[in-house]
Short mmCIF file of C-alpha atoms in Angstrom, two decimals:
data_model
loop_
_atom_site.label_atom_id
_atom_site.label_comp_id
_atom_site.label_asym_id
_atom_site.label_seq_id
_atom_site.Cartn_x
_atom_site.Cartn_y
_atom_site.Cartn_z
CA MET O 8 113.58 116.20 242.03
CA ALA O 9 112.18 119.60 242.51
CA ALA O 10 108.97 119.07 241.50
CA GLY O 11 109.71 116.59 244.76
CA TYR O 12 110.52 118.75 247.61
CA ALA O 13 108.47 120.53 246.47
CA GLU O 14 105.42 118.20 247.37
CA LEU O 15 108.10 116.79 250.13
CA LEU O 16 106.74 120.26 251.84
CA ARG O 17 103.49 120.70 251.00
CA THR O 18 103.44 117.86 253.63
CA ARG O 19 102.62 118.62 257.19
CA HIS O 20 104.97 119.86 260.01
CA ALA O 21 107.67 118.80 257.08
CA ALA O 22 108.40 122.83 256.80
CA ARG O 23 108.27 123.33 260.28
CA LEU O 24 110.20 120.38 260.82
CA LEU O 25 113.27 121.30 258.66
CA ALA O 26 113.13 124.97 259.20
CA GLY O 27 113.52 124.33 262.96
CA THR O 28 116.54 121.82 263.21
CA LEU O 29 118.22 123.91 260.71
CA VAL O 30 117.66 127.16 262.61
CA GLY O 31 118.15 125.30 265.88
CA ARG O 32 121.67 123.85 264.68
CA LEU O 33 123.17 127.50 263.49
CA PRO O 34 124.88 127.47 266.53
CA ASN O 35 125.83 123.81 266.42
CA ALA O 36 126.81 125.01 262.59
CA THR O 37 128.62 128.47 263.16
CA ALA O 38 130.83 127.43 266.54
CA PRO O 39 133.75 127.17 264.90
CA LEU O 40 134.26 130.58 263.22
CA ALA O 41 132.38 131.92 266.15
CA VAL O 42 134.63 130.64 268.24
CA VAL O 43 138.03 131.36 266.30
CA LEU O 44 136.35 134.84 266.06
CA PHE O 45 135.93 135.88 269.30
CA VAL O 46 138.87 134.28 270.42
CA ARG O 47 140.80 136.51 268.01
CA ALA O 48 139.33 139.37 268.89
CA GLU O 49 139.86 138.64 272.52
CA GLY O 50 143.78 138.39 271.72
CA GLY O 51 144.09 134.92 272.01
CA SER O 52 146.34 133.26 269.73
CA TYR O 53 145.18 130.67 266.66
CA ALA O 54 146.76 128.12 268.65
CA LEU O 55 144.44 128.97 272.08
CA ALA O 56 141.19 129.40 269.73
CA GLY O 57 141.79 125.97 268.07
CA ALA O 58 141.59 125.09 271.83
CA LEU O 59 138.13 126.36 272.66
CA SER O 60 137.00 125.69 269.68
CA ALA O 61 138.78 121.32 270.06
CA VAL O 62 137.15 120.89 273.35
CA TYR O 63 133.66 121.99 272.25
CA GLY O 64 133.15 119.88 269.12
CA VAL O 65 134.92 116.60 271.44
CA CYS O 66 132.39 117.25 273.81
CA ASN O 67 129.47 117.70 270.92
CA ALA O 68 130.56 114.20 269.59
CA ILE O 69 130.14 112.53 273.45
CA GLY O 70 127.28 114.65 274.32
CA GLN O 71 125.85 113.82 270.87
CA PRO O 72 124.61 109.35 271.10
CA LEU O 73 124.14 109.72 274.59
CA LEU O 74 122.08 112.69 274.87
CA GLY O 75 119.92 110.83 271.11
CA ARG O 76 120.63 107.04 273.28
CA ALA O 77 118.23 109.58 275.70
CA VAL O 78 115.75 111.25 273.19
CA ASP O 79 115.18 106.59 271.93
CA LEU O 80 114.01 106.46 275.97
CA TYR O 81 112.22 109.15 277.06
CA GLY O 82 111.09 111.54 273.52
CA GLN O 83 112.67 114.46 272.12
CA PRO O 84 110.65 116.78 273.92
CA ARG O 85 112.25 115.92 277.59
CA VAL O 86 115.24 115.84 276.68
CA MET O 87 116.41 118.27 273.67
CA LEU O 88 114.30 121.32 275.05
CA PRO O 89 116.61 121.85 277.99
CA ALA O 90 120.08 120.68 276.27
CA SER O 91 119.87 123.58 273.69
CA VAL O 92 119.42 126.37 276.29
CA LEU O 93 122.23 124.85 279.02
CA SER O 94 124.62 124.87 275.63
CA ALA O 95 123.25 128.62 274.48
CA LEU O 96 124.34 129.21 278.96
CA GLY O 97 127.60 127.65 277.86
CA MET O 98 128.04 130.93 275.38
CA ALA O 99 127.46 132.63 277.33
CA LEU O 100 129.53 132.03 280.14
CA LEU O 101 132.15 132.35 277.71
CA ALA O 102 130.58 135.51 275.89
CA ALA O 103 130.77 136.74 279.82
CA VAL O 104 133.68 135.52 281.64
CA GLY O 105 136.63 136.16 278.00
CA LEU O 106 139.93 134.53 278.18
CA ASP O 107 140.19 136.54 281.55
CA VAL O 108 140.23 132.87 283.80
CA LEU O 109 140.46 130.21 281.14
CA TRP O 110 139.27 127.68 282.87
CA LEU O 111 136.01 129.78 282.64
CA ALA O 112 136.20 129.46 279.01
CA TYR O 113 137.28 125.92 279.24
CA ALA O 114 133.78 125.40 280.89
CA ALA O 115 131.43 127.19 278.67
CA MET O 116 132.97 125.31 276.29
CA VAL O 117 132.08 121.25 277.34
CA ILE O 118 128.92 122.34 278.87
CA ALA O 119 128.35 124.76 274.76
CA GLY O 120 129.58 120.62 273.33
CA PHE O 121 128.52 118.42 275.79
CA PHE O 122 124.42 119.83 275.79
CA THR O 123 124.07 120.80 272.04
CA PRO O 124 120.13 118.88 270.97
CA PRO O 125 120.79 115.54 268.28
CA LEU O 126 117.79 117.68 266.61
CA GLU O 127 120.06 116.95 263.42
CA GLY O 128 118.79 112.34 264.23
CA GLY O 129 115.39 113.80 265.86
CA LEU O 130 114.31 115.08 263.09
CA ARG O 131 115.60 111.39 261.10
CA ALA O 132 114.02 109.84 263.36
CA LEU O 133 110.38 111.63 262.64
CA TRP O 134 110.61 111.24 259.41
CA PRO O 135 108.93 108.21 258.66
CA GLY O 136 106.08 108.90 261.24
CA VAL O 137 105.25 112.81 259.41
CA LEU O 138 106.03 111.65 255.56
CA LYS O 139 104.08 108.22 255.65
CA ARG O 140 105.43 106.62 252.93
CA ALA O 141 108.99 104.99 252.62
CA ASP O 142 110.34 106.69 249.06
CA ARG O 143 109.03 110.22 250.92
CA VAL O 144 111.14 108.70 254.30
CA HIS O 145 114.45 108.97 251.26
CA ALA O 146 113.76 112.48 249.64
CA ALA O 147 113.75 113.19 252.32
CA TYR O 148 117.43 112.65 253.20
CA ALA O 149 118.32 114.43 250.72
CA LEU O 150 116.91 117.36 250.61
CA ASP O 151 117.93 117.95 254.31
CA ALA O 152 121.52 117.54 253.08
CA VAL O 153 120.95 120.18 250.32
CA ALA O 154 118.72 122.86 253.07
CA GLN O 155 121.71 122.08 255.38
CA GLU O 156 124.09 123.60 252.98
CA VAL O 157 122.23 126.44 253.48
CA MET O 158 123.15 127.09 257.00
CA PHE O 159 126.52 126.32 256.83
CA ALA O 160 125.70 129.53 253.84
CA VAL O 161 124.42 131.45 255.79
CA GLY O 162 125.53 131.06 259.08
CA PRO O 163 129.10 132.71 258.53
CA LEU O 164 127.76 135.85 257.37
CA LEU O 165 125.45 136.61 259.39
CA VAL O 166 128.56 135.91 262.88
CA THR O 167 130.40 138.49 260.22
CA LEU O 168 127.04 140.68 260.35
CA CYS O 169 126.20 140.30 263.70
CA VAL O 170 130.30 141.06 264.07
CA ALA O 171 129.97 144.20 262.35
CA ALA O 172 126.72 145.41 263.98
CA TRP O 173 127.88 144.67 267.57
CA SER O 174 130.61 142.60 268.93
CA GLU O 175 131.94 138.87 268.70
CA GLY O 176 130.96 138.54 271.61
CA ALA O 177 126.98 139.27 270.82
CA ALA O 178 127.64 137.08 268.12
CA LEU O 179 127.92 134.51 270.15
CA LEU O 180 124.68 135.95 272.21
CA VAL O 181 122.84 136.81 269.67
CA ILE O 182 123.45 133.18 267.20
CA ASN O 183 122.42 131.12 270.60
CA LEU O 184 119.64 132.20 271.03
CA ILE O 185 117.94 131.66 267.42
CA GLY O 186 119.47 128.15 268.12
CA VAL O 187 117.44 127.62 271.43
CA LEU O 188 113.63 129.15 269.55
CA GLY O 189 114.72 126.94 267.18
CA ALA O 190 114.68 123.64 269.05
CA LEU O 191 111.82 125.26 270.57
CA SER O 192 109.65 125.00 267.35
CA VAL O 193 110.39 121.37 267.21
CA VAL O 194 109.57 120.02 270.45
CA VAL O 195 106.14 122.06 270.47
CA SER O 196 105.39 120.37 267.63
CA GLY O 197 102.18 117.67 267.23
CA PRO O 198 105.16 114.74 265.07
CA SER O 199 107.22 115.30 267.85
CA ARG O 200 105.41 115.31 271.37
CA GLN O 201 104.24 112.75 270.41
CA TRP O 202 106.74 110.48 268.02
CA ARG O 203 108.72 107.23 271.03
CA SER O 204 111.12 105.29 269.13
CA GLY O 205 110.28 101.87 268.27
CA PRO O 206 111.38 98.55 269.87
CA ARG O 207 114.88 97.74 270.35
CA GLU O 208 117.40 95.07 271.41
CA ALA O 209 118.49 95.54 275.51
CA HIS O 210 122.54 95.82 274.90
CA TRP O 211 124.72 98.46 275.84
CA LEU O 212 126.70 99.47 272.26
CA GLY O 213 123.26 100.59 270.75
CA ALA O 214 124.20 101.54 267.46
CA LEU O 215 127.24 100.37 267.39
CA ARG O 216 126.80 96.49 266.63
CA SER O 217 126.77 97.23 263.74
CA ALA O 218 130.41 96.80 261.22
CA GLY O 219 128.98 99.23 259.29
CA LEU O 220 127.95 101.72 261.25
CA LEU O 221 131.37 101.78 262.12
CA VAL O 222 133.14 102.29 258.77
CA LEU O 223 131.24 104.93 258.09
CA ILE O 224 132.58 106.59 261.76
CA GLY O 225 135.21 106.02 260.78
CA ALA O 226 135.76 107.30 257.02
CA PHE O 227 133.04 110.68 258.63
CA PHE O 228 135.82 111.69 261.50
CA PHE O 229 138.43 112.40 258.36
CA VAL O 230 135.85 114.90 256.50
CA GLY O 231 134.99 116.40 259.61
CA LEU O 232 138.56 117.14 259.98
CA ALA O 233 138.54 117.82 256.49
CA MET O 234 136.09 120.08 257.12
CA GLY O 235 137.21 121.35 261.43
CA SER O 236 140.73 123.03 259.42
CA ILE O 237 138.98 124.22 256.11
CA ALA O 238 137.25 126.57 259.48
CA VAL O 239 140.55 127.38 260.98
CA ALA O 240 142.23 127.86 257.57
CA ALA O 241 140.08 129.86 256.09
CA VAL O 242 140.46 132.52 258.72
CA ALA O 243 144.10 132.67 258.64
CA TYR O 244 144.04 133.53 255.18
CA ALA O 245 141.61 136.56 255.01
CA ASP O 246 144.22 137.98 257.74
CA GLU O 247 147.41 137.35 255.30
CA HIS O 248 144.73 139.02 252.13
CA GLY O 249 142.30 141.15 254.13
CA GLY O 250 140.99 140.13 256.62
CA GLY O 251 137.12 141.26 257.25
CA MET O 252 134.69 139.30 254.90
CA VAL O 253 136.18 137.21 253.25
CA SER O 254 136.66 134.05 255.39
CA SER O 255 133.26 134.27 255.13
CA ALA O 256 133.44 134.22 251.42
CA LEU O 257 135.10 131.01 251.54
CA LEU O 258 133.12 129.52 254.16
CA SER O 259 130.24 130.88 252.14
CA ALA O 260 131.21 129.82 249.36
CA LEU O 261 131.61 125.81 250.48
CA GLY O 262 128.20 125.56 251.43
CA VAL O 263 126.42 127.25 247.93
CA GLY O 264 129.10 124.69 246.36
CA ALA O 265 127.23 122.01 248.89
CA LEU O 266 124.14 123.62 247.40
CA ALA O 267 124.48 123.16 244.56
CA GLY O 268 126.80 120.13 244.02
CA GLY O 269 123.59 119.15 246.07
CA LEU O 270 120.47 119.55 243.88
CA VAL O 271 122.29 118.70 240.63
CA TYR O 272 123.02 115.36 242.33
CA GLY O 273 118.80 114.90 243.08
CA ALA O 274 118.20 115.88 239.80
CA ARG O 275 119.18 112.40 238.39
CA GLU O 276 119.61 108.56 238.34
CA TRP O 277 121.60 106.90 239.40
CA PRO O 278 122.27 103.45 238.89
CA GLY O 279 124.00 101.22 241.26
CA GLN O 280 123.67 99.91 245.40
CA PRO O 281 124.70 103.42 247.28
CA GLU O 282 127.11 101.85 249.32
CA SER O 283 129.22 101.44 246.31
CA ARG O 284 128.78 105.39 244.66
CA LEU O 285 129.24 106.69 248.99
CA ARG O 286 133.25 105.66 247.94
CA LEU O 287 132.56 106.92 244.25
CA LEU O 288 131.59 110.49 245.78
CA THR O 289 133.84 110.42 248.91
CA GLY O 290 136.59 110.22 245.86
CA LEU O 291 135.60 113.27 244.74
CA LEU O 292 135.42 115.51 247.59
CA ALA O 293 138.29 114.38 248.60
CA LEU O 294 140.07 115.49 244.98
CA GLY O 295 138.49 118.96 245.51
CA TYR O 296 139.93 119.30 248.92
CA LEU O 297 143.58 119.48 247.45
CA PRO O 298 143.85 122.31 245.42
CA LEU O 299 142.69 124.49 248.29
CA VAL O 300 146.84 124.60 248.75
CA LEU O 301 147.10 127.11 245.91
CA VAL O 302 145.63 129.15 247.34
CA PRO O 303 145.08 132.06 244.59
CA GLY O 304 143.67 135.58 245.26
CA VAL O 305 140.59 136.42 247.02
CA VAL O 306 139.03 135.51 243.82
CA GLY O 307 140.70 132.05 242.90
CA MET O 308 140.75 130.43 246.13
CA THR O 309 135.95 131.57 246.67
CA ALA O 310 136.05 129.54 243.57
CA LEU O 311 138.04 127.21 244.59
CA THR O 312 136.78 126.46 248.31
CA GLY O 313 132.99 126.50 246.39
CA VAL O 314 134.29 123.97 243.95
CA ALA O 315 135.77 122.16 246.83
CA GLY O 316 131.87 121.28 248.57
CA VAL O 317 130.78 120.24 245.14
CA PHE O 318 130.40 116.56 246.57
CA LEU O 319 129.67 117.10 249.78
CA ALA O 320 126.11 117.46 250.32
CA PRO O 321 125.58 113.97 248.08
CA ALA O 322 128.19 112.14 250.27
CA LEU O 323 126.09 113.08 253.14
CA ALA O 324 123.21 111.57 251.39
CA CYS O 325 124.24 109.21 249.94
CA ALA O 326 125.81 108.33 253.85
CA PHE O 327 122.30 109.36 255.59
CA VAL O 328 121.09 106.26 253.44
CA VAL O 329 123.31 103.42 254.08
CA VAL O 330 123.43 104.87 257.52
CA ASP O 331 119.10 104.21 257.85
CA ARG O 332 120.62 100.28 256.03
CA HIS O 333 122.80 99.42 258.34
CA ALA O 334 122.30 100.51 261.34
CA PRO O 335 119.61 98.64 264.36
CA LYS O 336 116.76 98.52 263.78
CA GLY O 337 115.04 100.49 267.23
CA THR O 338 118.88 102.77 267.23
CA VAL O 339 117.03 105.20 264.53
CA THR O 340 118.46 108.89 266.77
CA GLU O 341 121.45 107.30 267.91
CA ALA O 342 122.79 106.00 265.00
CA PHE O 343 121.79 109.51 263.16
CA SER O 344 123.33 110.90 266.31
CA TRP O 345 126.94 108.78 266.19
CA LEU O 346 127.05 110.05 262.79
CA VAL O 347 126.98 113.61 263.76
CA THR O 348 129.49 112.79 266.26
CA THR O 349 131.84 111.83 263.56
CA PHE O 350 131.69 115.24 262.59
CA GLY O 351 131.93 116.22 266.03
CA VAL O 352 135.18 114.90 266.59
CA GLY O 353 136.33 115.43 262.92
CA SER O 354 136.15 118.74 263.25
CA ALA O 355 137.73 119.30 266.72
CA VAL O 356 141.00 116.83 265.58
CA GLY O 357 140.68 119.95 263.02
CA ASN O 358 140.62 122.58 265.09
CA SER O 359 143.13 121.24 267.46
CA VAL O 360 145.77 120.05 264.70
CA VAL O 361 145.39 123.42 261.64
CA GLY O 362 145.54 125.94 264.71
CA PRO O 363 150.33 125.07 265.54
CA ALA O 364 150.12 123.55 260.68
CA VAL O 365 148.70 127.17 260.77
CA GLU O 366 151.09 128.72 262.70
CA SER O 367 153.82 127.52 261.72
CA GLY O 368 153.68 127.14 257.91
CA GLY O 369 150.36 130.19 257.46
CA ALA O 370 147.08 129.15 255.69
CA VAL O 371 149.23 126.70 253.01
CA ALA O 372 149.28 124.82 256.09
CA GLY O 373 146.01 124.83 256.67
CA PHE O 374 144.50 124.20 253.67
CA ALA O 375 146.61 120.97 253.62
CA VAL O 376 145.21 119.93 256.74
CA ALA O 377 142.01 119.74 254.71
CA GLY O 378 143.19 117.69 251.71
CA ALA O 379 145.12 114.70 253.82
CA GLY O 380 141.99 114.76 255.84
CA GLY O 381 139.42 114.08 252.55
CA VAL O 382 142.31 111.11 251.16
CA ALA O 383 141.53 110.10 254.59
CA ALA O 384 138.52 109.75 254.88
CA LEU O 385 138.65 107.26 250.69
CA LEU O 386 141.49 105.14 252.39
CA VAL O 387 139.02 104.20 254.92
CA LEU O 388 135.74 103.58 252.92
CA LEU O 389 138.35 101.77 250.96
CA SER O 390 139.98 99.20 252.48
CA THR O 391 136.89 98.52 254.69
CA LYS O 392 134.27 96.93 252.48
CA ARG O 393 134.16 93.74 253.18
CA PHE O 394 131.79 95.52 256.43
CA LEU O 395 129.84 97.91 254.18
CA GLY O 396 129.19 96.10 251.60
CA ASP O 397 124.99 95.46 249.87
CA PRO O 398 123.58 94.48 253.27
CA VAL O 399 121.80 91.13 252.58
CA ARG O 400 120.26 88.63 255.37
CA PRO O 401 118.60 85.72 254.90
CA THR O 402 115.24 85.43 255.26
CA PRO O 403 112.75 82.89 256.80
CA ASP O 404 111.79 81.28 253.23
CA GLY O 405 115.65 81.04 251.81
CA SER O 406 115.86 84.30 250.06
CA THR O 407 116.89 87.90 250.89
CA ALA O 408 115.67 90.90 251.96
CA GLU O 409 117.79 93.60 252.16
CA ASN O 410 118.60 96.07 255.97
CA ASP O 411 116.57 98.24 255.15
CA ARG O 412 114.04 99.85 257.67
CA ASN O 413 112.63 101.40 255.14
CA GLY O 414 112.08 98.99 253.01
CA ALA O 415 111.62 101.50 249.58
CA ALA O 416 113.65 102.67 246.62
CA GLU O 417 115.96 105.69 246.89
CA PRO O 418 114.67 108.93 245.11
CA GLY O 419 117.43 109.70 242.30
CA PHE O 420 117.60 106.10 241.61
CA ARG O 421 116.43 103.71 238.62
CA ALA O 422 113.56 101.39 239.88
CA GLY O 423 114.65 97.63 240.76
CA HIS O 424 117.87 99.14 242.44
CA GLN O 425 116.87 99.59 246.09
CA ALA O 426 118.85 101.65 248.62
#
């Protein structure tokens, strides 16, 4: 798998697009931690920090599919670069006004969240044209899931370093400026400027016509809830165990665990269909969240958060393929953006719920919310198996063919098992 990744990255434009997308998504990945740290530095409560983060997440969730549909209609540069600039200006407004005028702080979160560019869905829309071969496209999904964990590991440390060197407000400005530069790198590239969406059926529901996609949205809402809860609970745990770099260490350990899990997952072949595998991976993900309520010392807690992250990247990589199999044709950016929306809504709800939970029960209560989210995600997938089955449809000659846009086996799986 490592050799396959190296070959993929040697393809013209591939490394630049992957790196630009990851850098461009840095503000979104670090927003929960950066906003919580800023609010606490301004004297605000965890409940207020959670509420502001929730507004950001909900508006992000609303904006992603709308901007994704706009990208499908008008192309990437005309949508993504202006959106990135507006999102950064929203965060700059928060840094400028602080908490003195609360309605302006909430307005800043609305702007920053809604205009977050759909870079993740946009990248997956570009892969077929850049990589040409369907097997490489599926390998890129796995690489994306692994590579983004580097961002989740490095992002919290970068926020903390900016806070230590300057201030919490400066961290908001620096991170978002970096994000704009990443988006700029993507949209000025040849593949982004030349890309056009395929033909699609005119329907107001767009990608949401797929029952399988709706199931994924339901399940990954709860995965997002767990992730949003952990971001706030980690700060609460740090307050109880010496503060400083502890919260960043926990969140970075979560990302490192996911990175390791993704590398191991992609290094071997797995039998069976990805829909069934996704249920198993989600169950293991939920199992990893539950021990966080033990809240041992810093070393033990860092180890537990690392273990909790192990199955995140494999679950995401598998979910990317399942989305590709179940999405209606011509809705590629929108369909992947809905998965991002799922995380946004779930993370926002997690931020909102975990704030009062932490206020009343401390870090233990915060991590309990995360565990409950993981279990709920598994229950959604188990209770809707008939909607998220193997997408087989009859062909004109009476045979069957899978609803896979790319029509190729998923890398890391034995030949003969379509993904």
